[in-house]
């Protein structure tokens, strides 16, 4: 293992040193050297080609900005579809025709790439439409992570009705979200003034096969301060599951309960 690592390091150092040497010779040719003539235009094509080759192939292992996100993997067809969806997003009739004529022709990897790129660009409504298209494909298989990003994005955008359509579809496929998804949906309902819906999500979370985490409980305990009956129920469950953790209870007179 150590020998392999040492060989890789030496190879990279050799490439880098060769690259720097060639670049310096190109910028400042040595007039006394018999290899290079005084005119830079007469530098050997082989040397230039080697320099370009080393520049293209040298990589220090660090992420390269947007390329690290897989943007380079998006094909021309996928880019064309993304631009078309954004162009017609405010016209349902044209958008529907565009989906039938272009989106449905995409290959599996291109469809997934379009979905991911729309999510990255925060085009949530278009990403949801793309998801429903993907769900109808023969190759589709239930995947909780396809749902996760969309549900969280919708909850943060206060589009709880759309979020719950995806939620219901996910649960029908017998998929359980992770703690982050539960937290954001609960937070979304509390922000939307719907504590009862937040409690429904809480009850669903308790049925999850994954062990519960503290954060969804604490979000509920804070958001249900104006609703002491609901809050006491969550508090009892929290104390049973996390007996070593403490809960802050503000003075009751703050909410006029005395």
CSV table of N, CA and C in Angstrom, one decimal, residues 72-228:
chain,number,residue,atom,x,y,z
A,72,UNK,N,-20.8,18.3,-15.8
A,72,UNK,CA,-20.2,17.9,-17.1
A,72,UNK,C,-20.9,16.7,-17.7
A,73,UNK,N,-21.6,15.9,-16.8
A,73,UNK,CA,-22.2,14.7,-17.3
A,73,UNK,C,-23.6,14.9,-18.0
A,74,UNK,N,-24.1,16.2,-17.9
A,74,UNK,CA,-25.3,16.5,-18.6
A,74,UNK,C,-25.1,16.5,-20.1
A,75,UNK,N,-25.9,15.7,-20.8
A,75,UNK,CA,-25.8,15.7,-22.3
A,75,UNK,C,-26.5,16.8,-22.9
A,76,UNK,N,-26.3,17.0,-24.2
A,76,UNK,CA,-26.9,18.1,-25.0
A,76,UNK,C,-28.4,18.0,-24.9
A,77,UNK,N,-29.0,16.7,-25.0
A,77,UNK,CA,-30.4,16.6,-25.0
A,77,UNK,C,-31.0,17.0,-23.7
A,78,UNK,N,-30.3,16.7,-22.6
A,78,UNK,CA,-30.8,17.0,-21.2
A,78,UNK,C,-30.7,18.6,-21.1
A,79,UNK,N,-29.7,19.2,-21.5
A,79,UNK,CA,-29.6,20.7,-21.4
A,79,UNK,C,-30.7,21.3,-22.2
A,80,UNK,N,-30.9,20.8,-23.4
A,80,UNK,CA,-32.0,21.3,-24.3
A,80,UNK,C,-33.4,21.2,-23.5
A,81,UNK,N,-33.6,20.1,-22.9
A,81,UNK,CA,-34.9,19.9,-22.1
A,81,UNK,C,-35.0,20.8,-21.0
A,82,UNK,N,-33.9,21.0,-20.2
A,82,UNK,CA,-33.9,21.9,-19.1
A,82,UNK,C,-34.3,23.3,-19.5
A,83,UNK,N,-33.6,23.8,-20.6
A,83,UNK,CA,-33.9,25.1,-21.1
A,83,UNK,C,-35.4,25.2,-21.6
A,84,UNK,N,-35.9,24.2,-22.3
A,84,UNK,CA,-37.3,24.2,-22.7
A,84,UNK,C,-38.3,24.2,-21.6
A,85,UNK,N,-38.0,23.4,-20.6
A,85,UNK,CA,-38.9,23.4,-19.4
A,85,UNK,C,-39.0,24.8,-18.7
A,86,UNK,N,-37.8,25.4,-18.6
A,86,UNK,CA,-37.8,26.7,-18.0
A,86,UNK,C,-38.5,27.8,-18.8
A,87,UNK,N,-38.4,27.6,-20.1
A,87,UNK,CA,-39.0,28.5,-21.1
A,87,UNK,C,-40.5,28.5,-21.0
A,88,UNK,N,-41.1,27.3,-20.9
A,88,UNK,CA,-42.5,27.1,-21.0
A,88,UNK,C,-43.2,26.9,-19.6
A,89,UNK,N,-42.5,27.1,-18.5
A,89,UNK,CA,-43.0,26.8,-17.2
A,89,UNK,C,-44.2,27.6,-16.8
A,90,UNK,N,-44.4,28.7,-17.5
A,90,UNK,CA,-45.6,29.6,-17.1
A,90,UNK,C,-46.8,29.3,-18.1
A,91,UNK,N,-46.6,28.4,-19.0
A,91,UNK,CA,-47.7,28.1,-20.0
A,91,UNK,C,-47.9,26.6,-19.9
A,92,UNK,N,-49.0,26.2,-19.2
A,92,UNK,CA,-49.2,24.8,-19.0
A,92,UNK,C,-49.4,24.0,-20.3
A,93,UNK,N,-50.1,24.6,-21.3
A,93,UNK,CA,-50.4,23.9,-22.6
A,93,UNK,C,-49.1,23.7,-23.3
A,94,UNK,N,-48.2,24.7,-23.5
A,94,UNK,CA,-47.0,24.5,-24.2
A,94,UNK,C,-46.0,23.6,-23.4
A,95,UNK,N,-46.1,23.7,-22.1
A,95,UNK,CA,-45.2,22.8,-21.3
A,95,UNK,C,-45.6,21.3,-21.4
A,96,UNK,N,-46.9,21.1,-21.5
A,96,UNK,CA,-47.4,19.7,-21.7
A,96,UNK,C,-47.0,19.1,-23.0
A,97,UNK,N,-47.1,20.0,-24.1
A,97,UNK,CA,-46.6,19.5,-25.4
A,97,UNK,C,-45.1,19.3,-25.4
A,98,UNK,N,-44.4,20.1,-24.8
A,98,UNK,CA,-42.9,20.0,-24.7
A,98,UNK,C,-42.5,18.7,-24.0
A,99,UNK,N,-43.2,18.4,-22.9
A,99,UNK,CA,-42.9,17.1,-22.2
A,99,UNK,C,-43.2,15.9,-23.1
A,100,UNK,N,-44.3,15.9,-23.8
A,100,UNK,CA,-44.6,14.8,-24.7
A,100,UNK,C,-43.7,14.6,-25.8
A,101,UNK,N,-43.3,15.7,-26.4
A,101,UNK,CA,-42.4,15.7,-27.6
A,101,UNK,C,-41.0,15.6,-27.3
A,102,UNK,N,-40.5,16.0,-26.1
A,102,UNK,CA,-39.0,16.0,-25.9
A,102,UNK,C,-38.6,15.2,-24.6
A,103,UNK,N,-39.3,15.5,-23.5
A,103,UNK,CA,-38.9,14.9,-22.2
A,103,UNK,C,-39.1,13.4,-22.3
A,104,UNK,N,-40.2,12.9,-22.8
A,104,UNK,CA,-40.4,11.5,-22.8
A,104,UNK,C,-39.5,10.7,-23.7
A,105,UNK,N,-38.7,11.4,-24.6
A,105,UNK,CA,-37.8,10.8,-25.4
A,105,UNK,C,-36.4,10.6,-24.8
A,106,UNK,N,-36.2,11.2,-23.6
A,106,UNK,CA,-34.9,11.1,-23.0
A,106,UNK,C,-34.6,9.7,-22.5
A,107,UNK,N,-33.4,9.4,-22.4
A,107,UNK,CA,-32.9,8.1,-21.8
A,107,UNK,C,-33.0,8.2,-20.3
A,108,UNK,N,-32.8,7.1,-19.6
A,108,UNK,CA,-32.9,7.1,-18.1
A,108,UNK,C,-32.0,8.1,-17.5
A,109,UNK,N,-30.7,8.0,-17.8
A,109,UNK,CA,-29.7,8.8,-17.2
A,109,UNK,C,-29.9,10.3,-17.4
A,110,UNK,N,-30.4,10.6,-18.6
A,110,UNK,CA,-30.7,12.0,-19.0
A,110,UNK,C,-31.9,12.5,-18.1
A,111,UNK,N,-32.9,11.7,-17.9
A,111,UNK,CA,-34.0,12.1,-17.1
A,111,UNK,C,-33.6,12.4,-15.7
A,112,UNK,N,-32.8,11.5,-15.1
A,112,UNK,CA,-32.3,11.7,-13.8
A,112,UNK,C,-31.4,13.0,-13.7
A,113,UNK,N,-30.6,13.2,-14.7
A,113,UNK,CA,-29.8,14.4,-14.8
A,113,UNK,C,-30.6,15.7,-14.8
A,114,UNK,N,-31.7,15.7,-15.6
A,114,UNK,CA,-32.5,16.8,-15.7
A,114,UNK,C,-33.2,17.1,-14.3
A,115,UNK,N,-33.7,16.0,-13.6
A,115,UNK,CA,-34.3,16.2,-12.3
A,115,UNK,C,-33.2,16.8,-11.3
A,116,UNK,N,-32.0,16.3,-11.3
A,116,UNK,CA,-31.0,16.8,-10.4
A,116,UNK,C,-30.7,18.2,-10.6
A,117,UNK,N,-30.6,18.5,-11.9
A,117,UNK,CA,-30.2,19.9,-12.3
A,117,UNK,C,-31.3,20.9,-12.0
A,118,UNK,N,-32.5,20.5,-12.2
A,118,UNK,CA,-33.6,21.4,-11.8
A,118,UNK,C,-33.7,21.6,-10.3
A,119,UNK,N,-33.4,20.6,-9.5
A,119,UNK,CA,-33.3,20.7,-8.1
A,119,UNK,C,-32.2,21.7,-7.7
A,120,UNK,N,-31.0,21.5,-8.4
A,120,UNK,CA,-29.9,22.4,-8.0
A,120,UNK,C,-30.2,23.8,-8.4
A,121,UNK,N,-30.9,24.1,-9.4
A,121,UNK,CA,-31.3,25.4,-9.8
A,121,UNK,C,-32.5,26.0,-9.0
A,122,UNK,N,-33.0,25.1,-8.1
A,122,UNK,CA,-34.2,25.5,-7.2
A,122,UNK,C,-35.4,25.8,-8.1
A,123,UNK,N,-35.6,25.0,-9.2
A,123,UNK,CA,-36.8,25.1,-10.0
A,123,UNK,C,-37.7,23.9,-9.4
A,124,UNK,N,-38.2,24.2,-8.3
A,124,UNK,CA,-38.9,23.1,-7.5
A,124,UNK,C,-40.1,22.5,-8.3
A,125,UNK,N,-41.0,23.4,-8.8
A,125,UNK,CA,-42.2,23.0,-9.5
A,125,UNK,C,-41.9,22.2,-10.7
A,126,UNK,N,-40.8,22.6,-11.5
A,126,UNK,CA,-40.4,21.8,-12.7
A,126,UNK,C,-39.8,20.5,-12.2
A,127,UNK,N,-39.1,20.5,-11.2
A,127,UNK,CA,-38.5,19.2,-10.7
A,127,UNK,C,-39.6,18.2,-10.3
A,128,UNK,N,-40.6,18.7,-9.7
A,128,UNK,CA,-41.7,17.9,-9.3
A,128,UNK,C,-42.4,17.3,-10.5
A,129,UNK,N,-42.6,18.1,-11.6
A,129,UNK,CA,-43.2,17.6,-12.8
A,129,UNK,C,-42.3,16.5,-13.4
A,130,UNK,N,-41.0,16.8,-13.4
A,130,UNK,CA,-40.0,15.8,-13.9
A,130,UNK,C,-40.1,14.5,-13.1
A,131,UNK,N,-40.3,14.6,-11.8
A,131,UNK,CA,-40.3,13.4,-11.0
A,131,UNK,C,-41.5,12.5,-11.4
A,132,UNK,N,-42.7,13.2,-11.6
A,132,UNK,CA,-43.9,12.4,-11.9
A,132,UNK,C,-43.7,11.7,-13.3
A,133,UNK,N,-42.9,12.4,-14.2
A,133,UNK,CA,-42.6,11.7,-15.5
A,133,UNK,C,-41.8,10.5,-15.3
A,134,UNK,N,-40.7,10.6,-14.4
A,134,UNK,CA,-39.8,9.5,-14.1
A,134,UNK,C,-40.6,8.4,-13.5
A,135,UNK,N,-41.5,8.7,-12.6
A,135,UNK,CA,-42.3,7.7,-11.9
A,135,UNK,C,-43.1,6.8,-12.8
A,136,UNK,N,-43.5,7.3,-14.0
A,136,UNK,CA,-44.3,6.5,-14.9
A,136,UNK,C,-43.5,5.6,-15.8
A,137,UNK,N,-42.1,5.7,-15.7
A,137,UNK,CA,-41.3,5.0,-16.6
A,137,UNK,C,-41.2,3.5,-16.1
A,138,UNK,N,-41.0,2.6,-17.1
A,138,UNK,CA,-40.9,1.2,-16.8
A,138,UNK,C,-39.7,0.9,-15.9
A,139,UNK,N,-38.6,1.6,-16.0
A,139,UNK,CA,-37.4,1.3,-15.3
A,139,UNK,C,-37.4,1.9,-13.9
A,140,UNK,N,-38.5,2.7,-13.6
A,140,UNK,CA,-38.5,3.3,-12.2
A,140,UNK,C,-38.6,2.3,-11.1
A,141,UNK,N,-37.8,2.6,-10.1
A,141,UNK,CA,-37.8,1.8,-8.8
A,141,UNK,C,-37.9,2.7,-7.6
A,142,UNK,N,-38.8,2.4,-6.7
A,142,UNK,CA,-38.9,3.3,-5.5
A,142,UNK,C,-37.6,3.6,-4.8
A,143,UNK,N,-37.4,4.9,-4.6
A,143,UNK,CA,-36.2,5.4,-4.0
A,143,UNK,C,-36.5,6.6,-3.1
A,144,UNK,N,-36.2,6.4,-1.8
A,144,UNK,CA,-36.6,7.4,-0.9
A,144,UNK,C,-35.8,8.7,-1.1
A,145,UNK,N,-34.6,8.6,-1.7
A,145,UNK,CA,-33.8,9.8,-1.9
A,145,UNK,C,-34.4,10.7,-3.0
A,146,UNK,N,-35.1,10.1,-4.0
A,146,UNK,CA,-35.7,10.9,-5.0
A,146,UNK,C,-36.8,11.8,-4.4
A,147,UNK,N,-37.5,11.2,-3.4
A,147,UNK,CA,-38.5,12.0,-2.7
A,147,UNK,C,-38.0,13.0,-1.8
A,148,UNK,N,-36.9,12.7,-1.1
A,148,UNK,CA,-36.4,13.5,0.0
A,148,UNK,C,-36.2,15.0,-0.4
A,149,UNK,N,-35.3,15.2,-1.4
A,149,UNK,CA,-35.0,16.5,-1.8
A,149,UNK,C,-36.2,17.3,-2.2
A,150,UNK,N,-37.1,16.7,-2.9
A,150,UNK,CA,-38.3,17.4,-3.4
A,150,UNK,C,-39.2,17.8,-2.2
A,151,UNK,N,-39.4,16.9,-1.3
A,151,UNK,CA,-40.3,17.2,-0.2
A,151,UNK,C,-39.7,18.3,0.7
A,152,UNK,N,-38.4,18.2,1.0
A,152,UNK,CA,-37.8,19.3,1.8
A,152,UNK,C,-37.9,20.6,1.1
A,153,UNK,N,-37.6,20.6,-0.2
A,153,UNK,CA,-37.7,21.9,-1.0
A,153,UNK,C,-39.1,22.5,-1.0
A,154,UNK,N,-40.1,21.6,-1.1
A,154,UNK,CA,-41.5,22.1,-1.1
A,154,UNK,C,-41.9,22.6,0.3
A,155,UNK,N,-41.4,21.9,1.3
A,155,UNK,CA,-41.7,22.3,2.7
A,155,UNK,C,-41.1,23.7,3.0
A,156,UNK,N,-39.9,23.9,2.6
A,156,UNK,CA,-39.2,25.2,2.8
A,156,UNK,C,-39.9,26.3,2.0
A,157,UNK,N,-40.5,25.9,0.9
A,157,UNK,CA,-41.2,26.9,0.0
A,157,UNK,C,-42.6,27.1,0.5
A,158,UNK,N,-43.0,26.5,1.6
A,158,UNK,CA,-44.4,26.6,2.1
A,158,UNK,C,-45.5,26.0,1.2
A,159,UNK,N,-45.1,25.1,0.3
A,159,UNK,CA,-46.0,24.4,-0.6
A,159,UNK,C,-46.3,23.0,0.0
A,160,UNK,N,-47.1,23.1,1.1
A,160,UNK,CA,-47.3,21.8,1.9
A,160,UNK,C,-48.2,20.9,1.2
A,161,UNK,N,-49.2,21.4,0.4
A,161,UNK,CA,-50.1,20.5,-0.3
A,161,UNK,C,-49.3,19.6,-1.3
A,162,UNK,N,-48.4,20.3,-2.1
A,162,UNK,CA,-47.6,19.5,-3.0
A,162,UNK,C,-46.7,18.6,-2.3
A,163,UNK,N,-46.2,19.0,-1.2
A,163,UNK,CA,-45.3,18.1,-0.4
A,163,UNK,C,-46.0,16.9,0.1
A,164,UNK,N,-47.2,17.0,0.5
A,164,UNK,CA,-48.0,15.9,1.0
A,164,UNK,C,-48.4,14.9,-0.1
A,165,UNK,N,-48.6,15.4,-1.4
A,165,UNK,CA,-48.8,14.5,-2.5
A,165,UNK,C,-47.6,13.6,-2.7
A,166,UNK,N,-46.4,14.2,-2.6
A,166,UNK,CA,-45.2,13.3,-2.7
A,166,UNK,C,-45.1,12.4,-1.5
A,167,UNK,N,-45.5,12.9,-0.3
A,167,UNK,CA,-45.4,12.2,0.9
A,167,UNK,C,-46.3,10.9,0.8
A,168,UNK,N,-47.5,11.1,0.4
A,168,UNK,CA,-48.5,10.0,0.3
A,168,UNK,C,-48.0,9.0,-0.7
A,169,UNK,N,-47.4,9.5,-1.8
A,169,UNK,CA,-46.9,8.5,-2.8
A,169,UNK,C,-45.7,7.7,-2.3
A,170,UNK,N,-44.9,8.4,-1.5
A,170,UNK,CA,-43.7,7.7,-0.9
A,170,UNK,C,-44.2,6.7,0.1
A,171,UNK,N,-45.2,7.0,0.9
A,171,UNK,CA,-45.6,6.0,1.9
A,171,UNK,C,-46.4,4.8,1.3
A,172,UNK,N,-47.0,5.1,0.1
A,172,UNK,CA,-47.7,4.0,-0.6
A,172,UNK,C,-46.7,3.0,-1.1
A,173,UNK,N,-45.5,3.5,-1.3
A,173,UNK,CA,-44.4,2.6,-1.8
A,173,UNK,C,-43.6,2.0,-0.6
A,174,UNK,N,-44.2,2.2,0.6
A,174,UNK,CA,-43.6,1.6,1.8
A,174,UNK,C,-42.2,2.1,2.1
A,175,UNK,N,-42.0,3.4,1.8
A,175,UNK,CA,-40.7,4.1,2.1
A,175,UNK,C,-40.9,5.0,3.3
A,176,UNK,N,-39.9,5.0,4.1
A,176,UNK,CA,-39.9,5.9,5.3
A,176,UNK,C,-38.8,6.9,5.1
A,177,UNK,N,-39.1,8.2,5.3
A,177,UNK,CA,-38.0,9.2,5.1
A,177,UNK,C,-37.1,9.2,6.3
A,178,UNK,N,-36.0,10.0,6.2
A,178,UNK,CA,-35.0,10.1,7.3
A,178,UNK,C,-35.4,11.2,8.2
A,179,UNK,N,-34.6,11.4,9.3
A,179,UNK,CA,-35.0,12.4,10.3
A,179,UNK,C,-35.0,13.8,9.8
A,180,UNK,N,-34.1,14.1,8.8
A,180,UNK,CA,-34.1,15.5,8.3
A,180,UNK,C,-35.4,15.8,7.6
A,181,UNK,N,-36.0,14.8,6.8
A,181,UNK,CA,-37.2,15.0,6.1
A,181,UNK,C,-38.4,15.2,7.1
A,182,UNK,N,-38.4,14.4,8.1
A,182,UNK,CA,-39.5,14.5,9.1
A,182,UNK,C,-39.4,15.9,9.8
A,183,UNK,N,-38.2,16.3,10.1
A,183,UNK,CA,-38.0,17.6,10.7
A,183,UNK,C,-38.5,18.8,9.9
A,184,UNK,N,-38.1,18.8,8.6
A,184,UNK,CA,-38.5,19.9,7.7
A,184,UNK,C,-40.0,19.9,7.4
A,185,UNK,N,-40.6,18.7,7.3
A,185,UNK,CA,-42.1,18.7,7.1
A,185,UNK,C,-42.8,19.1,8.4
A,186,UNK,N,-42.4,18.7,9.5
A,186,UNK,CA,-43.0,19.2,10.8
A,186,UNK,C,-42.8,20.7,10.9
A,187,UNK,N,-41.6,21.2,10.6
A,187,UNK,CA,-41.4,22.6,10.7
A,187,UNK,C,-42.3,23.4,9.7
A,188,UNK,N,-42.4,22.8,8.5
A,188,UNK,CA,-43.3,23.4,7.5
A,188,UNK,C,-44.7,23.6,8.0
A,189,UNK,N,-45.3,22.5,8.6
A,189,UNK,CA,-46.7,22.6,9.0
A,189,UNK,C,-46.8,23.5,10.2
A,190,UNK,N,-45.8,23.6,11.1
A,190,UNK,CA,-45.9,24.5,12.2
A,190,UNK,C,-45.8,25.9,11.7
A,191,UNK,N,-44.9,26.2,10.7
A,191,UNK,CA,-44.8,27.5,10.1
A,191,UNK,C,-46.1,27.9,9.4
A,192,UNK,N,-46.8,26.9,8.9
A,192,UNK,CA,-48.0,27.1,8.1
A,192,UNK,C,-49.2,27.2,9.0
A,193,UNK,N,-49.0,27.1,10.4
A,193,UNK,CA,-50.2,27.2,11.3
A,193,UNK,C,-51.0,25.9,11.3
A,194,UNK,N,-50.4,24.8,11.1
A,194,UNK,CA,-51.2,23.5,11.1
A,194,UNK,C,-50.6,22.5,12.1
A,195,UNK,N,-50.8,22.7,13.4
A,195,UNK,CA,-50.2,21.8,14.4
A,195,UNK,C,-50.7,20.4,14.3
A,196,UNK,N,-52.0,20.3,13.9
A,196,UNK,CA,-52.6,18.9,13.8
A,196,UNK,C,-51.9,18.1,12.7
A,197,UNK,N,-51.6,18.8,11.6
A,197,UNK,CA,-50.9,18.0,10.5
A,197,UNK,C,-49.5,17.7,11.0
A,198,UNK,N,-48.8,18.6,11.7
A,198,UNK,CA,-47.5,18.3,12.3
A,198,UNK,C,-47.5,17.1,13.2
A,199,UNK,N,-48.6,17.0,14.0
A,199,UNK,CA,-48.7,15.8,14.9
A,199,UNK,C,-48.9,14.5,14.1
A,200,UNK,N,-49.6,14.6,12.9
A,200,UNK,CA,-49.8,13.4,12.1
A,200,UNK,C,-48.5,12.9,11.6
A,201,UNK,N,-47.6,13.8,11.2
A,201,UNK,CA,-46.3,13.5,10.7
A,201,UNK,C,-45.5,12.9,11.9
A,202,UNK,N,-45.7,13.5,13.0
A,202,UNK,CA,-45.0,13.0,14.2
A,202,UNK,C,-45.4,11.5,14.5
A,203,UNK,N,-46.7,11.2,14.4
A,203,UNK,CA,-47.1,9.8,14.7
A,203,UNK,C,-46.6,8.9,13.6
A,204,UNK,N,-46.5,9.4,12.4
A,204,UNK,CA,-45.9,8.5,11.3
A,204,UNK,C,-44.4,8.3,11.6
A,205,UNK,N,-43.7,9.3,12.2
A,205,UNK,CA,-42.3,9.1,12.5
A,205,UNK,C,-42.1,8.0,13.5
A,206,UNK,N,-43.0,7.9,14.5
A,206,UNK,CA,-42.8,6.9,15.5
A,206,UNK,C,-43.0,5.5,15.0
A,207,UNK,N,-43.6,5.4,13.8
A,207,UNK,CA,-43.8,4.0,13.2
A,207,UNK,C,-42.6,3.7,12.3
A,208,UNK,N,-41.7,4.6,12.1
A,208,UNK,CA,-40.5,4.3,11.3
A,208,UNK,C,-39.6,3.3,11.8
A,209,UNK,N,-39.1,2.4,11.0
A,209,UNK,CA,-38.1,1.3,11.5
A,209,UNK,C,-36.8,1.9,12.0
A,210,UNK,N,-36.5,3.1,11.6
A,210,UNK,CA,-35.2,3.8,12.0
A,210,UNK,C,-35.4,4.4,13.4
A,211,UNK,N,-34.4,4.3,14.3
A,211,UNK,CA,-34.5,4.9,15.6
A,211,UNK,C,-34.7,6.4,15.5
A,212,UNK,N,-35.6,7.0,16.3
A,212,UNK,CA,-35.9,8.4,16.3
A,212,UNK,C,-34.7,9.3,16.7
A,213,UNK,N,-34.6,10.5,16.3
A,213,UNK,CA,-33.6,11.5,16.7
A,213,UNK,C,-34.3,12.6,17.5
A,214,UNK,N,-33.5,13.4,18.2
A,214,UNK,CA,-34.0,14.4,19.0
A,214,UNK,C,-34.6,15.6,18.3
A,215,UNK,N,-34.0,16.0,17.2
A,215,UNK,CA,-34.3,17.2,16.5
A,215,UNK,C,-35.8,17.4,16.2
A,216,UNK,N,-36.5,16.4,15.6
A,216,UNK,CA,-37.9,16.5,15.3
A,216,UNK,C,-38.7,16.8,16.5
A,217,UNK,N,-38.3,16.1,17.6
A,217,UNK,CA,-39.1,16.3,18.9
A,217,UNK,C,-38.9,17.7,19.4
A,218,UNK,N,-37.7,18.2,19.3
A,218,UNK,CA,-37.5,19.6,19.8
A,218,UNK,C,-38.1,20.6,19.0
A,219,UNK,N,-38.2,20.4,17.7
A,219,UNK,CA,-38.9,21.3,16.8
A,219,UNK,C,-40.4,21.4,17.2
A,220,UNK,N,-41.0,20.2,17.4
A,220,UNK,CA,-42.4,20.1,17.9
A,220,UNK,C,-42.6,20.8,19.2
A,221,UNK,N,-41.7,20.5,20.2
A,221,UNK,CA,-41.9,21.0,21.5
A,221,UNK,C,-41.8,22.5,21.5
A,222,UNK,N,-41.0,23.1,20.6
A,222,UNK,CA,-40.9,24.5,20.5
A,222,UNK,C,-42.2,25.1,19.8
A,223,UNK,N,-42.6,24.5,18.7
A,223,UNK,CA,-43.7,25.0,17.9
A,223,UNK,C,-45.0,24.8,18.6
A,224,UNK,N,-45.1,23.8,19.5
A,224,UNK,CA,-46.4,23.6,20.2
A,224,UNK,C,-46.6,24.3,21.5
A,225,UNK,N,-45.7,25.2,21.8
A,225,UNK,CA,-45.8,26.0,23.0
A,225,UNK,C,-47.2,26.6,23.2
A,226,UNK,N,-47.8,27.1,22.2
A,226,UNK,CA,-49.2,27.7,22.3
A,226,UNK,C,-50.3,26.6,22.4
A,227,UNK,N,-49.9,25.3,22.3
A,227,UNK,CA,-50.8,24.2,22.4
A,227,UNK,C,-50.4,23.2,23.4
A,228,UNK,N,-50.6,23.5,24.7
A,228,UNK,CA,-50.1,22.7,25.8
A,228,UNK,C,-50.5,21.2,25.8
